[in-house]
Short mmCIF file of C-alpha atoms and ligand atoms in Angstrom, two decimals:
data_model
loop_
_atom_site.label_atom_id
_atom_site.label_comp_id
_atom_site.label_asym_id
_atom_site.label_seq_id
_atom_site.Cartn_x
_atom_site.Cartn_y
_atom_site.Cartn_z
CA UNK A 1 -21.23 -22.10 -12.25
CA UNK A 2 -18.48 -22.35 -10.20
CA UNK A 3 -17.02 -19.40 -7.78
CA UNK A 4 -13.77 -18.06 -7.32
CA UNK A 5 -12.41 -15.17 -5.63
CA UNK A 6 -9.57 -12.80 -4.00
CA UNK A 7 -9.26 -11.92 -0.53
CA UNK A 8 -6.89 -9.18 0.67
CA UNK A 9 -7.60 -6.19 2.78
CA UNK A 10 -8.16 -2.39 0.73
CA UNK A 11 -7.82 -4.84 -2.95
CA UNK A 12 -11.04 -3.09 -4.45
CA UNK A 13 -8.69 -1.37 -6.92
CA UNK A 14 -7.42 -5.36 -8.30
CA UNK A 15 -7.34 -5.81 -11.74
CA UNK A 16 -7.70 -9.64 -10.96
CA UNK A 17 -11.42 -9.86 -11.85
CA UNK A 18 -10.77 -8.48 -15.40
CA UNK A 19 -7.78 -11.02 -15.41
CA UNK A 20 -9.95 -14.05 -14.62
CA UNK A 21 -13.21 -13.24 -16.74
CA UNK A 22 -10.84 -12.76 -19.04
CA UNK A 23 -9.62 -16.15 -19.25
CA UNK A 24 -13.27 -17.50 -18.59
CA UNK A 25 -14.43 -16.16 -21.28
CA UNK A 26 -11.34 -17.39 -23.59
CA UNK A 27 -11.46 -21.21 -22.21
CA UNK A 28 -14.42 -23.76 -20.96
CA UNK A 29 -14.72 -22.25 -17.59
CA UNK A 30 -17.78 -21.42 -16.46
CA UNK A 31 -17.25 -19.43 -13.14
CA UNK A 32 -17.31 -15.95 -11.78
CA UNK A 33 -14.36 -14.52 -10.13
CA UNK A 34 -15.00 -11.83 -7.11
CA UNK A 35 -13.65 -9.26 -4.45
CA UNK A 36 -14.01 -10.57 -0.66
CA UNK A 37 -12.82 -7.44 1.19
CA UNK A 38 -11.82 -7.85 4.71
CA UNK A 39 -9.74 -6.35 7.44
CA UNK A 40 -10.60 -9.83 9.70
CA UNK A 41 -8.96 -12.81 7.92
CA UNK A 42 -11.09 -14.91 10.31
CA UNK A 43 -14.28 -13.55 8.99
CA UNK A 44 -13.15 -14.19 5.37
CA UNK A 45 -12.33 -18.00 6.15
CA UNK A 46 -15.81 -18.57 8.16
CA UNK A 47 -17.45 -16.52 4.93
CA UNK A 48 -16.01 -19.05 2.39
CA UNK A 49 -15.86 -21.98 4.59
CA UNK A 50 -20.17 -21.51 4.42
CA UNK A 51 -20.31 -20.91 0.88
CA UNK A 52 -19.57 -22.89 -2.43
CA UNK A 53 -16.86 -21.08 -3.35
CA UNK A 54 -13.93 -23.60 -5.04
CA UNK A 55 -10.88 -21.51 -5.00
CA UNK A 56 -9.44 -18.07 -3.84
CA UNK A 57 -6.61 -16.15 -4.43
CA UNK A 58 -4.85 -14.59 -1.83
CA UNK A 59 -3.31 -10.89 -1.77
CA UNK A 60 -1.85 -8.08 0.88
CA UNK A 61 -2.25 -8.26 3.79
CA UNK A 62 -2.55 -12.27 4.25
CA UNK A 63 -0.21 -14.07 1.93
CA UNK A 64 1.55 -15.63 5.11
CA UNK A 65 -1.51 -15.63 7.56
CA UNK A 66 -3.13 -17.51 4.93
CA UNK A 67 -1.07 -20.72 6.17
CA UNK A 68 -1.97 -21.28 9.43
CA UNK A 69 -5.79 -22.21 8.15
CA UNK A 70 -4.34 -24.56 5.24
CA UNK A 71 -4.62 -28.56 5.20
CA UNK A 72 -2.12 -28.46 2.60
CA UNK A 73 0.74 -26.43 1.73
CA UNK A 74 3.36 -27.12 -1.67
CA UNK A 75 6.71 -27.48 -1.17
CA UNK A 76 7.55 -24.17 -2.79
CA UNK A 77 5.12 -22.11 -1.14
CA UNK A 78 5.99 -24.02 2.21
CA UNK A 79 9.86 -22.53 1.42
CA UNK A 80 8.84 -18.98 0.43
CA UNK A 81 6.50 -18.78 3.04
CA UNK A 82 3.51 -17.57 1.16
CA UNK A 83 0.37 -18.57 -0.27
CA UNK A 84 -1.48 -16.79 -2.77
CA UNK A 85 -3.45 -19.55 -4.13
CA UNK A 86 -5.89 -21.81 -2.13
CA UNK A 87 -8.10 -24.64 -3.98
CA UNK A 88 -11.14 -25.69 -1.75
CA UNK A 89 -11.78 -29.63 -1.49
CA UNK A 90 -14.46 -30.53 0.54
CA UNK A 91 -14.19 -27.54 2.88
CA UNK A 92 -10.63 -27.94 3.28
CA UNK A 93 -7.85 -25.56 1.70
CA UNK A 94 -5.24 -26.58 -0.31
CA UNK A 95 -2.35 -23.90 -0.95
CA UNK A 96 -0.21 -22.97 -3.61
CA UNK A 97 2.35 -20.19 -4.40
CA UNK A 98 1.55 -19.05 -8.64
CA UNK A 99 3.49 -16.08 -8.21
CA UNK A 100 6.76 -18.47 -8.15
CA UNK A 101 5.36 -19.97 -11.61
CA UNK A 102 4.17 -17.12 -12.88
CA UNK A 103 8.23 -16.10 -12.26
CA UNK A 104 9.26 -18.91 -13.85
CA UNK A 105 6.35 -18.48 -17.12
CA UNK A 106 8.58 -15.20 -17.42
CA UNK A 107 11.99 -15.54 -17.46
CA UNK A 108 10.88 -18.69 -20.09
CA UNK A 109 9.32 -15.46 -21.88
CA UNK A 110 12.48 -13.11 -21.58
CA UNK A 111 14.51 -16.67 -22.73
CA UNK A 112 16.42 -16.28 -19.74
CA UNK A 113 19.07 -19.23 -19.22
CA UNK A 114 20.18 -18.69 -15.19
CA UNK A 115 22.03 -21.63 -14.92
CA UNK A 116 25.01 -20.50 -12.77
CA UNK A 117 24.60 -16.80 -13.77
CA UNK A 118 24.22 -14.38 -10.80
CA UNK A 119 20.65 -12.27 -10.46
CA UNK A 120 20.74 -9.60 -8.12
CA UNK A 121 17.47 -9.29 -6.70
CA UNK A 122 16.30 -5.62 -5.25
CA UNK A 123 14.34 -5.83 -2.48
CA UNK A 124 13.13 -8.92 0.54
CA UNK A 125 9.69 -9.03 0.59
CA UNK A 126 7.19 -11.45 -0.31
CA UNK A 127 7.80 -10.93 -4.30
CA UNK A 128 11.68 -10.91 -3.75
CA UNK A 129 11.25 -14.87 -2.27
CA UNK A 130 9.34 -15.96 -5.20
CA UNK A 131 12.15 -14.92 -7.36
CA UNK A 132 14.82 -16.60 -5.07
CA UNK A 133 13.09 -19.55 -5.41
CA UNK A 134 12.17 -19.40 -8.96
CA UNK A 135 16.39 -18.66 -9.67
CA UNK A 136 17.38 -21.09 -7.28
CA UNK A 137 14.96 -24.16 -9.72
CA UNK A 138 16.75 -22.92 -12.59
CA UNK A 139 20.45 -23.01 -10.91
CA UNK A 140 21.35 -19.28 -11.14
CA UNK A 141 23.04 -17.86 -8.57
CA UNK A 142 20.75 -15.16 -6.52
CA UNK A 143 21.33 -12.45 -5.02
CA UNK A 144 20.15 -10.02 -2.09
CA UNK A 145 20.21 -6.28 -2.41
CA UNK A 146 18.80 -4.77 1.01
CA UNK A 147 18.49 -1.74 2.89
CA UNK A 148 19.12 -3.44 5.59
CA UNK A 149 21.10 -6.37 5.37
CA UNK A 150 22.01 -7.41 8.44
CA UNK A 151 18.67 -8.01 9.63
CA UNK A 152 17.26 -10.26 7.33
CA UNK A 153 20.08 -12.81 6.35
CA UNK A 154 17.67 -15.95 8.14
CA UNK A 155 15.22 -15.62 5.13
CA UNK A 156 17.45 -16.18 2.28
CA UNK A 157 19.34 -19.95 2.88
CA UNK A 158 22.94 -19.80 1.41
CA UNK A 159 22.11 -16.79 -0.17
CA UNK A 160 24.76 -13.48 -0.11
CA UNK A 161 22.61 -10.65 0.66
CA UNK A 162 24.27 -7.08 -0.21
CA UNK A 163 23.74 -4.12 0.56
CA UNK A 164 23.02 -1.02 -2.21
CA UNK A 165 26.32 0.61 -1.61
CA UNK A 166 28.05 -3.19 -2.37
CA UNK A 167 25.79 -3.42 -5.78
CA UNK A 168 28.15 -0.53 -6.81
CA UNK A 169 30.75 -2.85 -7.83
CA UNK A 170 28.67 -5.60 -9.21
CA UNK A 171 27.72 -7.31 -12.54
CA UNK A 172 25.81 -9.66 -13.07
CA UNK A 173 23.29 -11.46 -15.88
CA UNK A 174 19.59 -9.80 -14.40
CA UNK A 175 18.57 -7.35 -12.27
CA UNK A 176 15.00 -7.93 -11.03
CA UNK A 177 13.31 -4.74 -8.83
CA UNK A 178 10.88 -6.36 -6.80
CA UNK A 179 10.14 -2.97 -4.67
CA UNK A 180 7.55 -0.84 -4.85
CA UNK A 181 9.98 1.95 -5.83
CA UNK A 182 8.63 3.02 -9.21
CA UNK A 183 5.06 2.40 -8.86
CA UNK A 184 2.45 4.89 -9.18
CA UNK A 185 2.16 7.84 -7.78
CA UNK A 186 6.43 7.92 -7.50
CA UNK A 187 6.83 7.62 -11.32
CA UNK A 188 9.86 9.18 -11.77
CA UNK A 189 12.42 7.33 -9.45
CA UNK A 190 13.97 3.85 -9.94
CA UNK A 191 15.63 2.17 -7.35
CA UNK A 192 19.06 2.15 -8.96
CA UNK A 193 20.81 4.71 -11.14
CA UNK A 194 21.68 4.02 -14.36
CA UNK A 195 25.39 3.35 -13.65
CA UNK A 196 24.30 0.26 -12.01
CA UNK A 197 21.20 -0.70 -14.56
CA UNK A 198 24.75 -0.90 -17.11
CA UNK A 199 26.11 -3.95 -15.16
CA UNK A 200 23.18 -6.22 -16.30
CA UNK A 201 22.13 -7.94 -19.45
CA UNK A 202 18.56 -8.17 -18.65
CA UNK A 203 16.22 -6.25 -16.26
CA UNK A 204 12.92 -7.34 -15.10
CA UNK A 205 10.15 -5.26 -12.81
CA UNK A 206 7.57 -6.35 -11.17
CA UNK A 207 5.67 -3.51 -11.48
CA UNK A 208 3.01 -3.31 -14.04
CA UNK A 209 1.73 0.09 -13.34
CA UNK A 210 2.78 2.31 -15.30
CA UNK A 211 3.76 0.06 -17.78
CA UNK A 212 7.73 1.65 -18.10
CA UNK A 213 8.79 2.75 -14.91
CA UNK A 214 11.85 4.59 -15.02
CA UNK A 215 14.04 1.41 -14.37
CA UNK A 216 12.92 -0.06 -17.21
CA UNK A 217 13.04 3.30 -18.97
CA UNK A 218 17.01 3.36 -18.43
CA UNK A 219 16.91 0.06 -19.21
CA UNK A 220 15.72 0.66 -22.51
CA UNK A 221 17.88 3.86 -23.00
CA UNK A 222 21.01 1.40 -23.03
CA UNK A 223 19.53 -1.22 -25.03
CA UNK A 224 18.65 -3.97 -22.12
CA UNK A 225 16.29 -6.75 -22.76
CA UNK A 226 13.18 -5.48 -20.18
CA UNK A 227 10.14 -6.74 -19.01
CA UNK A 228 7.60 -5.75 -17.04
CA UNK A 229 5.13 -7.20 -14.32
CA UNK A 230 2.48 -7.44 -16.23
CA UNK A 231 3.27 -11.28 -17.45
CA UNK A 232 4.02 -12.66 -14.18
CA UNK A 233 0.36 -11.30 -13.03
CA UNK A 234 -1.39 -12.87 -15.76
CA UNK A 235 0.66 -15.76 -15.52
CA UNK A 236 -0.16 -16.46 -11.62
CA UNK A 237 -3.59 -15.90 -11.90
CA UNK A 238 -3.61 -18.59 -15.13
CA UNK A 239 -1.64 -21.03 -13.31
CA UNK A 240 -4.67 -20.71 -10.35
CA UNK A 241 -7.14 -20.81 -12.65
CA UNK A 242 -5.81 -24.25 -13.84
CA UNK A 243 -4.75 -25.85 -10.31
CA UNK A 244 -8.49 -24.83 -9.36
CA UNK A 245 -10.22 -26.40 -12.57
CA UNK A 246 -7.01 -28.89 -13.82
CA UNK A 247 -6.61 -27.97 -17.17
CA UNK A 248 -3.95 -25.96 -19.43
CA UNK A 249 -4.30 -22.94 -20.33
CA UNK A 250 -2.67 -20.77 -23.20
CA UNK A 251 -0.68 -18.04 -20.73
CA UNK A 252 0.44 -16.13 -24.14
CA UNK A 253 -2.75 -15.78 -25.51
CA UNK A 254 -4.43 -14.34 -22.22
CA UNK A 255 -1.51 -11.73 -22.40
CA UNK A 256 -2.21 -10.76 -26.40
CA UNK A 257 -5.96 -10.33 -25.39
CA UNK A 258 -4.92 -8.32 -21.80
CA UNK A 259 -1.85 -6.27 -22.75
CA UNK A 260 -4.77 -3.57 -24.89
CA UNK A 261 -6.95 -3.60 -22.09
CA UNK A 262 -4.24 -3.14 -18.94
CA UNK A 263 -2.48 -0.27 -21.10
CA UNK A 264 -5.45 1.69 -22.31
CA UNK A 265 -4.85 5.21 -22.32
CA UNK A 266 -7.28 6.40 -20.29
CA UNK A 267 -7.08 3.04 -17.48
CA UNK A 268 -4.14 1.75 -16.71
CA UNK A 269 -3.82 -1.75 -14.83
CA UNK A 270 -3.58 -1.41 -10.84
P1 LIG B 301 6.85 -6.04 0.10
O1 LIG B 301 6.60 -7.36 0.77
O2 LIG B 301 6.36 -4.80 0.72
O3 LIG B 301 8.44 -5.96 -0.14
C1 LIG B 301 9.05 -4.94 -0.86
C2 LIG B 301 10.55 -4.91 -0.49
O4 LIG B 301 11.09 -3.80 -1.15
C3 LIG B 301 10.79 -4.73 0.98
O5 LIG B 301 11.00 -5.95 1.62
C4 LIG B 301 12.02 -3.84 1.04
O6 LIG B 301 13.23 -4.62 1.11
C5 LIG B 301 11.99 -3.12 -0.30
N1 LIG B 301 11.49 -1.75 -0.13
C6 LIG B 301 10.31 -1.36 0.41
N2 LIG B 301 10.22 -0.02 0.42
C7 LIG B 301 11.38 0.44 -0.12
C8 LIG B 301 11.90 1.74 -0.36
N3 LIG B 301 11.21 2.85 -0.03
N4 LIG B 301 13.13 1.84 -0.92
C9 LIG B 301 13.83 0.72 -1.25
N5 LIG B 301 13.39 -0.53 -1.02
C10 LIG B 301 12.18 -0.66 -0.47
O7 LIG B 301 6.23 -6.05 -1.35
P2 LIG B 301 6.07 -7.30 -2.34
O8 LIG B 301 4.74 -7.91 -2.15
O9 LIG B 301 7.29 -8.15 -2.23
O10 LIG B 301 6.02 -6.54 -3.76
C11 LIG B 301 7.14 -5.87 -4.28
C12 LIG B 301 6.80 -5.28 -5.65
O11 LIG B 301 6.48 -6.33 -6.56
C13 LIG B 301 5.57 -4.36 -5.62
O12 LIG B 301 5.79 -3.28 -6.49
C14 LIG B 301 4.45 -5.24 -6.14
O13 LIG B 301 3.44 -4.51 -6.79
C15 LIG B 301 5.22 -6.10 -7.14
N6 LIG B 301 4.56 -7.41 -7.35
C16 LIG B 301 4.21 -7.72 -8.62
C17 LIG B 301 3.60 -8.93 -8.87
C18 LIG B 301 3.22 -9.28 -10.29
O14 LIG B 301 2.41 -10.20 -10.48
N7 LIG B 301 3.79 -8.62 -11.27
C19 LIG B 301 3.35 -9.84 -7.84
C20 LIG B 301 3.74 -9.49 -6.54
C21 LIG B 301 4.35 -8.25 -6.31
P3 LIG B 301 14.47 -4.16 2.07
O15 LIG B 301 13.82 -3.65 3.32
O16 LIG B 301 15.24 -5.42 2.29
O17 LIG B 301 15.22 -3.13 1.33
#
C-alpha cells in the first residue's frame, strides 16, 4: 500500500482526501492519501523524509518554500514559482506544478481556443501564475488586473498588468477570477460588476465553494460560457496521482463521480 499525502498549514478542512480515495478506488491504486498538518515546514520534511511516504501534495502556506528542499524542479513550476506536487525517489523530492495542468485540463473542457486572444486575469497570486503560464502554452495573450499594479510588474515577463479602473474599457475573449473574492463566507460580492463581466465571452473561477459565486452568477445572467474551480481541483490532484504512480487516468470520469458528492446539499466542497 503505498502513501500519499498533503501538507499545508490549518488544511484540515481539504477536500483532497475525498478527491484522492476517490480516484483510488476508481483505478488500480492501492494507496491511502492523508493530512500532515504543520505550522514548521521543517518538521514536515524530516516527518516524511523518515517515513515511506511516495508523494505529497503541497498547499498554503508552502507552495514556494516547498522549493528550496527539492532535487528537482519542472520547468513550469521552476517559472511560476510554485510547487504543489512533490514525487519521492529514494528520499529525494521531485517537484511539479498540477495546478498549471489542471488549468490547461480546463480550458480543453470549456473548448477554449487562446491562440492570440487576450485573457484578463483578476488577481497575482500563486493561482493567477498558473494561469499566465497555462495562456502563455496556448499563445493567448494574458493579462494582469491588480490592485496594485505598480508593485508587482517583475512577476509577470512581457506581460501588461492593469489596473481595475483600466479593465473599464476592456474586452477581451476570458475573464478568469483567481481571487478569493467570492468565496465563502463573502457570497454575495464578485470582484467585477456586471458591466465588465459583458466584455468577455467566457468566464472562469477558481473558486469551487459555493459552486456559483456571484461572478459566475452574472455570468450566467448574460448568457456566458462559465466554469467553475471545481475541474481544475480534480484535475491537479489526477495529474499527481499519475506523475506519482505513471499511469493515465480518466480526469472526466473522476469529475462525473465527484461533482454529487462536492455539491451535496447539506456539504459543500472546501
Ligand atoms: P493568493 O496567493 O492569496 O492570491 C490572490 C490574489 O487575489 C492576490 O494576489 C491579490 O492580487 C488578489 N486579492 C486578494 N485579496 C483581494 C481582495 N480583497 N480584493 C481583490 N483582490 C484580492 O491566492 P491563490 O492561491 O492565488 O488563490 C486565489 C483563488 O483561487 C482562491 O479563491 C483559491 O481558492 C482559488 N484556487 C483554486 C484552485 C482550484 O483548484 N480550483 C487552485 C488554487 C487556487 P492583487 O493584490 O494583485 O490585487
Amino acid at each position: 500500500m503505498k502513501k500519499f499525502v498533503l501538507i499545508g498549514n490549518n488544511i484540515n478542512y481539504s477536500f483532497s482526501p475525498i478527491l484522492h480515495t476517490m480516484i483510488f478506488n476508481s483505478t488500480s491504486i492501492k494507496a491511502t492519501y492523508s493530512i500532515l498538518d504543520n505550522n514548521n515546514i521543517a518538521n514536515i520534511i524530516t516527518n516524511i523524509k523518515n517515513s515511506d511516504i511516495s508523494g505529497f501534495n503541497v498547499t498554503i502556506p508552502y507552495k514556494e518554500n516547498i522549493i528550496k528542499f527539492l532535487a528537482y524542479i519542472s520547468p513550469e513550476a521552476l517559472e511560476i514559482g510554485a510547487v504543489n506536487c512533490v514525487k519521492v525517489i529514494n528520499g529525494k523530492f521531485f517537484g511539479y506544478n498540477t495546478d498549471y495542468l489542471g488549468i490547461l485540463e480546463t480550458f480543453k473542457k470549456m473548448n477554449l481556443s487562446l491562440k492570440n486572444k487576450k485573457v484578463f486575469i483578476l488577481g497575482s497570486g500563486g493561482a493567477a501564475k498558473a494561469c499566465w503560464k497555462s495562456i502563455v502554452d496556448c499563445d493567448g495573450i494574458p493579462i494582469i488586473v491588480s490592485r496594485n499594479p505598480d508593485e508587482i510588474s517583475h512577476l509577470f515577463k512581457n506581460t501588461k498588468i492593469i489596473s481595475y479602473i483600466d479593465l473599464i474599457n476592456e474586452k477581451g475573449y476570458l475573464l478568469i477570477n483567481a481571487t478569493p473574492i467570492g468565496t465563502y463566507p463573502n457570497i454575495n460580492e464578485s470582484p467585477v460588476d456586471e458591466g465588465i463581466i459583458q466584455n468577455f465571452d467566457f468566464l472562469l473561477d477558481l473558486i469551487y465553494n459555493p459552486k456559483e459565486t456571484k461572478f459566475i452568477k452574472i455570468g450566467k445572467k448574460y448568457k456566458k460560457i462559465c466554469e467553475n474551480g471545481l475541474f481544475m481541483l480534480i484535475s491537479q490532484g489526477v495529474k499527481s496521482e499519475e506523475i506519482w504512480n505513471n499511469l493515465s487516468i480518466n480526469t472526466h470520469n473522476i469529475y462525473s463521480k465527484l461533482i454529487n458528492i462536492a455539491y451535496n446539499k447539506n456539504k459543500e466542497v472546501k
